[in-house]
């Protein structure tokens, strides 16, 4: 399957948007980890990221004001890099058992809850627009 | 010494693009679209690599570049959460529960394998 020059440029554009978003998102998570020592930094980044991604995904589905490129830079690039599963899992494994159970449960419950709050915000926006 | 922010950012740019590529590739292979195999794959593989560099005692620069940057960005908690909520609300509640459990069990298995390899 041969691809046209336009398709190749589009792929390059997407890669660029995802890379730039990823650069910024991971740096903000790093700032969180310095500002909030221990498990709190990753927890805060993961929950905030869930809230924002929940809003963006449901905004795209229900409202559709934002351009597709915003999705690549903000959702795929920035927010997916701002949040992390690997650090979360490794931190849980390296914590005492009771702390680990509480940390995993709290991150799951607050993360899923934050997605629902993001969905709620997108529905409010849907009502306004 | 390189400022950690450059290392984290450079690793993250690569990690984010690799996550995008992995998702495209794996979701193209998977026949059962109800289970988000792409995000599951990056979360398990990224946890394995992060644990491996950590257990092998990598220095601060490598941990910033590969750990916080590349692995931190390659894996994602936000997409995982949105996937789970979407499965739940579309009625695939068993799949949603299994997906939430499988990500953690897979990450645990990856970390366990990394630990075993690091003690060889």
Short mmCIF file of C-alpha atoms in Angstrom, two decimals:
data_model
loop_
_atom_site.label_atom_id
_atom_site.label_comp_id
_atom_site.label_asym_id
_atom_site.label_seq_id
_atom_site.Cartn_x
_atom_site.Cartn_y
_atom_site.Cartn_z
CA UNK A 1 0.00 0.00 0.00
CA UNK A 2 1.58 3.27 -1.10
CA UNK A 3 0.79 6.41 0.77
CA UNK A 4 0.49 9.85 -0.70
CA UNK A 5 2.75 12.72 0.36
CA UNK A 6 -0.24 14.36 2.05
CA UNK A 7 -0.81 11.22 4.18
CA UNK A 8 2.85 11.08 5.16
CA UNK A 9 2.82 14.76 6.18
CA UNK A 10 -0.34 14.17 8.23
CA UNK A 11 1.35 11.28 10.08
CA UNK A 12 4.39 13.50 10.71
CA UNK A 13 2.12 16.23 12.02
CA UNK A 14 0.39 13.83 14.44
CA UNK A 15 3.75 12.47 15.69
CA UNK A 16 4.95 16.04 16.27
CA UNK A 17 1.78 17.04 18.18
CA UNK A 18 1.93 13.90 20.37
CA UNK A 19 5.65 14.41 21.09
CA UNK A 20 5.26 18.08 22.06
CA UNK A 21 2.27 17.31 24.29
CA UNK A 22 4.14 14.38 25.86
CA UNK A 23 7.20 16.53 26.60
CA UNK A 24 5.10 19.08 28.51
CA UNK A 25 2.81 16.57 30.24
CA UNK A 26 5.62 14.46 31.69
CA UNK A 27 7.43 17.58 32.90
CA UNK A 28 4.33 18.76 34.75
CA UNK A 29 4.06 15.29 36.39
CA UNK A 30 7.73 15.61 37.35
CA UNK A 31 7.00 19.03 38.94
CA UNK A 32 4.11 17.43 40.88
CA UNK A 33 6.43 14.66 42.13
CA UNK A 34 8.90 17.30 43.41
CA UNK A 35 6.18 19.48 44.97
CA UNK A 36 4.27 16.61 46.63
CA UNK A 37 6.71 13.97 47.93
CA UNK A 38 5.78 10.32 48.32
CA UNK A 39 2.69 8.82 46.69
CA UNK A 40 0.76 12.11 46.61
CA UNK A 41 2.43 13.54 43.49
CA UNK A 42 1.54 10.60 41.24
CA UNK A 43 -1.93 10.38 42.81
CA UNK A 44 -2.67 14.06 42.14
CA UNK A 45 -1.39 13.87 38.55
CA UNK A 46 -3.39 10.71 37.80
CA UNK A 47 -6.68 12.01 39.23
CA UNK A 48 -6.38 15.49 37.66
CA UNK A 49 -5.44 13.90 34.33
CA UNK A 50 -8.50 11.61 34.49
CA UNK A 51 -10.76 14.62 35.09
CA UNK A 52 -9.32 16.51 32.11
CA UNK A 53 -9.24 13.51 29.73
CA UNK A 54 -12.80 12.56 30.73
CA UNK A 55 -13.88 16.06 29.77
CA UNK A 56 -11.98 16.02 26.44
CA UNK A 57 -13.21 12.56 25.37
CA UNK A 58 -16.85 13.33 26.13
CA UNK A 59 -16.52 16.83 24.66
CA UNK A 60 -15.39 15.24 21.41
CA UNK A 61 -18.33 12.82 21.51
CA UNK A 62 -21.10 15.16 22.68
CA UNK A 63 -20.07 18.67 21.59
CA UNK A 64 -17.21 18.55 19.09
CA UNK A 65 -16.05 22.16 19.37
CA UNK A 66 -12.37 21.27 19.63
CA UNK A 67 -10.31 20.33 16.60
CA UNK A 68 -8.89 16.83 16.12
CA UNK A 69 -5.38 18.29 16.48
CA UNK A 70 -6.26 19.47 20.00
CA UNK A 71 -7.03 15.85 20.83
CA UNK A 72 -3.59 14.72 19.64
CA UNK A 73 -1.65 17.39 21.53
CA UNK A 74 -3.81 17.57 24.69
CA UNK A 75 -5.23 14.06 25.12
CA UNK A 76 -2.81 11.63 23.43
CA UNK A 77 0.26 13.79 24.09
CA UNK A 78 -0.15 15.88 27.21
CA UNK A 79 -2.68 14.11 29.47
CA UNK A 80 -1.70 10.52 28.69
CA UNK A 81 1.91 11.47 29.55
CA UNK A 82 0.92 13.58 32.57
CA UNK A 83 -0.73 10.47 34.02
CA UNK A 84 1.19 7.24 34.43
CA UNK A 85 0.46 3.60 35.17
CA UNK A 86 4.04 2.31 35.50
CA UNK A 87 5.08 4.67 38.32
CA UNK A 88 1.73 4.05 40.04
CA UNK A 89 2.18 0.24 39.92
CA UNK A 90 5.84 0.33 41.00
CA UNK A 91 5.08 2.71 43.88
CA UNK A 92 2.32 0.36 45.06
CA UNK A 93 4.66 -2.66 44.95
CA UNK A 94 7.34 -0.78 46.91
CA UNK A 95 4.91 0.39 49.65
CA UNK A 96 3.94 -1.52 52.82
CA UNK A 97 0.96 -3.81 52.11
CA UNK A 98 -1.73 -1.73 53.83
CA UNK A 99 -0.49 1.51 52.24
CA UNK A 100 -0.37 -0.20 48.83
CA UNK A 101 -3.97 -1.46 49.09
CA UNK A 102 -5.18 2.01 50.13
CA UNK A 103 -3.15 3.71 47.38
CA UNK A 104 -4.42 1.44 44.59
CA UNK A 105 -8.03 1.61 45.80
CA UNK A 106 -7.90 5.41 46.22
CA UNK A 107 -6.32 5.97 42.78
CA UNK A 108 -8.85 3.69 41.04
CA UNK A 109 -11.89 5.13 42.83
CA UNK A 110 -10.83 8.79 42.49
CA UNK A 111 -9.62 8.27 38.89
CA UNK A 112 -12.90 6.71 37.73
CA UNK A 113 -14.84 9.32 39.72
CA UNK A 114 -12.82 12.10 38.08
CA UNK A 115 -13.71 10.75 34.59
CA UNK A 116 -17.40 10.94 35.59
CA UNK A 117 -16.92 14.55 36.75
CA UNK A 118 -15.27 15.31 33.39
CA UNK A 119 -18.23 13.69 31.60
CA UNK A 120 -20.60 15.83 33.69
CA UNK A 121 -18.70 19.01 32.68
CA UNK A 122 -18.90 18.00 29.00
CA UNK A 123 -22.67 17.47 29.34
CA UNK A 124 -23.01 20.92 30.93
CA UNK A 125 -21.11 22.37 27.98
CA UNK A 126 -23.35 20.43 25.61
CA UNK A 127 -26.36 22.14 27.23
CA UNK A 128 -24.81 25.59 26.83
CA UNK A 129 -23.60 25.26 23.24
CA UNK B 1 24.96 17.38 34.43
CA UNK B 2 21.82 17.75 32.32
CA UNK B 3 18.80 19.50 33.82
CA UNK B 4 16.31 16.71 34.71
CA UNK B 5 13.48 18.55 32.93
CA UNK B 6 15.23 18.09 29.56
CA UNK B 7 15.78 14.40 30.23
CA UNK B 8 12.20 13.84 31.41
CA UNK B 9 10.85 15.77 28.42
CA UNK B 10 13.05 14.04 25.83
CA UNK B 11 12.19 10.58 27.19
CA UNK B 12 8.52 11.56 27.37
CA UNK B 13 8.34 12.75 23.76
CA UNK B 14 9.66 9.35 22.63
CA UNK B 15 7.44 7.46 25.10
CA UNK B 16 4.28 9.28 24.02
CA UNK B 17 4.92 8.65 20.31
CA UNK B 18 5.72 4.97 21.03
CA UNK B 19 2.43 4.69 22.98
CA UNK B 20 0.54 6.15 20.03
CA UNK B 21 2.27 3.72 17.64
CA UNK B 22 1.70 0.72 19.95
CA UNK B 23 -1.98 1.57 20.31
CA UNK B 24 -2.43 1.81 16.55
CA UNK B 25 -0.59 -1.46 15.96
CA UNK B 26 -2.16 -3.54 18.75
CA UNK B 27 -5.71 -2.29 18.21
CA UNK B 28 -5.27 -3.22 14.53
CA UNK B 29 -4.36 -6.79 15.54
CA UNK B 30 -6.99 -7.32 18.23
CA UNK B 31 -10.15 -9.04 17.06
CA UNK B 32 -12.09 -8.34 20.27
CA UNK B 33 -12.39 -4.56 20.30
CA UNK B 34 -14.27 -4.50 23.60
CA UNK B 35 -11.08 -5.07 25.59
CA UNK B 36 -8.67 -2.14 25.05
CA UNK B 37 -5.60 -4.26 24.29
CA UNK B 38 -3.47 -1.28 23.22
CA UNK B 39 -3.57 0.54 26.57
CA UNK B 40 -3.27 -2.79 28.43
CA UNK B 41 -0.11 -3.58 26.44
CA UNK B 42 1.62 -0.24 27.08
CA UNK B 43 0.78 -0.34 30.80
CA UNK B 44 2.22 -3.84 31.27
CA UNK B 45 5.32 -3.34 29.07
CA UNK B 46 6.04 0.12 30.54
CA UNK B 47 5.75 -1.16 34.12
CA UNK B 48 8.19 -3.98 33.28
CA UNK B 49 10.78 -1.59 31.79
CA UNK B 50 10.44 0.96 34.62
CA UNK B 51 10.87 -1.79 37.23
CA UNK B 52 13.86 -3.23 35.34
CA UNK B 53 15.83 0.05 35.23
CA UNK B 54 14.90 0.72 38.87
CA UNK B 55 15.92 -2.74 40.16
CA UNK B 56 19.13 -2.70 38.11
CA UNK B 57 20.10 0.42 40.06
CA UNK B 58 20.27 2.91 37.20
CA UNK B 59 21.63 6.39 37.97
CA UNK B 60 19.55 9.56 38.34
CA UNK B 61 19.95 10.59 34.67
CA UNK B 62 18.76 7.23 33.31
CA UNK B 63 15.86 7.17 35.79
CA UNK B 64 14.79 10.65 34.65
CA UNK B 65 15.11 9.83 30.93
CA UNK B 66 13.85 6.23 30.80
CA UNK B 67 11.83 5.99 34.03
CA UNK B 68 10.00 9.26 34.67
CA UNK B 69 10.14 10.33 31.01
CA UNK B 70 9.79 7.41 28.62
CA UNK B 71 8.03 4.78 30.80
CA UNK B 72 5.94 7.37 32.65
CA UNK B 73 4.66 8.69 29.31
CA UNK B 74 4.46 5.34 27.52
CA UNK B 75 2.01 4.14 30.18
CA UNK B 76 -1.16 6.04 30.99
CA UNK B 77 -3.66 6.11 33.83
CA UNK B 78 -6.08 8.60 32.26
CA UNK B 79 -6.78 6.58 29.08
CA UNK B 80 -7.07 3.45 31.24
CA UNK B 81 -9.72 5.15 33.44
CA UNK B 82 -11.70 6.52 30.51
CA UNK B 83 -11.62 3.06 28.83
CA UNK B 84 -12.91 1.43 32.02
CA UNK B 85 -15.73 3.95 32.52
CA UNK B 86 -16.78 3.62 28.86
CA UNK B 87 -16.89 -0.18 29.07
CA UNK B 88 -18.96 0.09 32.25
CA UNK B 89 -21.48 2.57 30.81
CA UNK B 90 -21.95 0.61 27.57
CA UNK B 91 -23.02 -2.41 29.63
CA UNK B 92 -19.81 -4.44 29.39
CA UNK B 93 -19.49 -4.43 33.18
CA UNK B 94 -17.73 -7.78 33.44
CA UNK B 95 -15.20 -6.68 30.82
CA UNK B 96 -14.77 -3.34 32.67
CA UNK B 97 -14.03 -5.13 35.96
CA UNK B 98 -11.70 -7.62 34.32
CA UNK B 99 -9.93 -4.83 32.41
CA UNK B 100 -9.35 -2.83 35.64
CA UNK B 101 -8.00 -5.95 37.39
CA UNK B 102 -5.99 -7.19 34.38
CA UNK B 103 -4.04 -3.92 34.07
CA UNK B 104 -2.87 -4.15 37.66
CA UNK B 105 -2.21 -7.91 37.56
CA UNK B 106 -0.31 -7.49 34.29
CA UNK B 107 1.76 -4.64 35.74
CA UNK B 108 2.48 -6.77 38.84
CA UNK B 109 3.59 -9.67 36.64
CA UNK B 110 5.85 -7.33 34.65
CA UNK B 111 7.39 -5.91 37.84
CA UNK B 112 7.86 -9.45 39.23
CA UNK B 113 9.60 -10.56 36.03
CA UNK B 114 11.85 -7.46 36.15
CA UNK B 115 12.76 -8.27 39.76
CA UNK B 116 13.58 -11.88 38.87
CA UNK B 117 15.74 -10.77 35.90
CA UNK B 118 17.56 -8.18 38.03
CA UNK B 119 18.67 -10.85 40.53
CA UNK B 120 20.20 -13.16 37.89
#
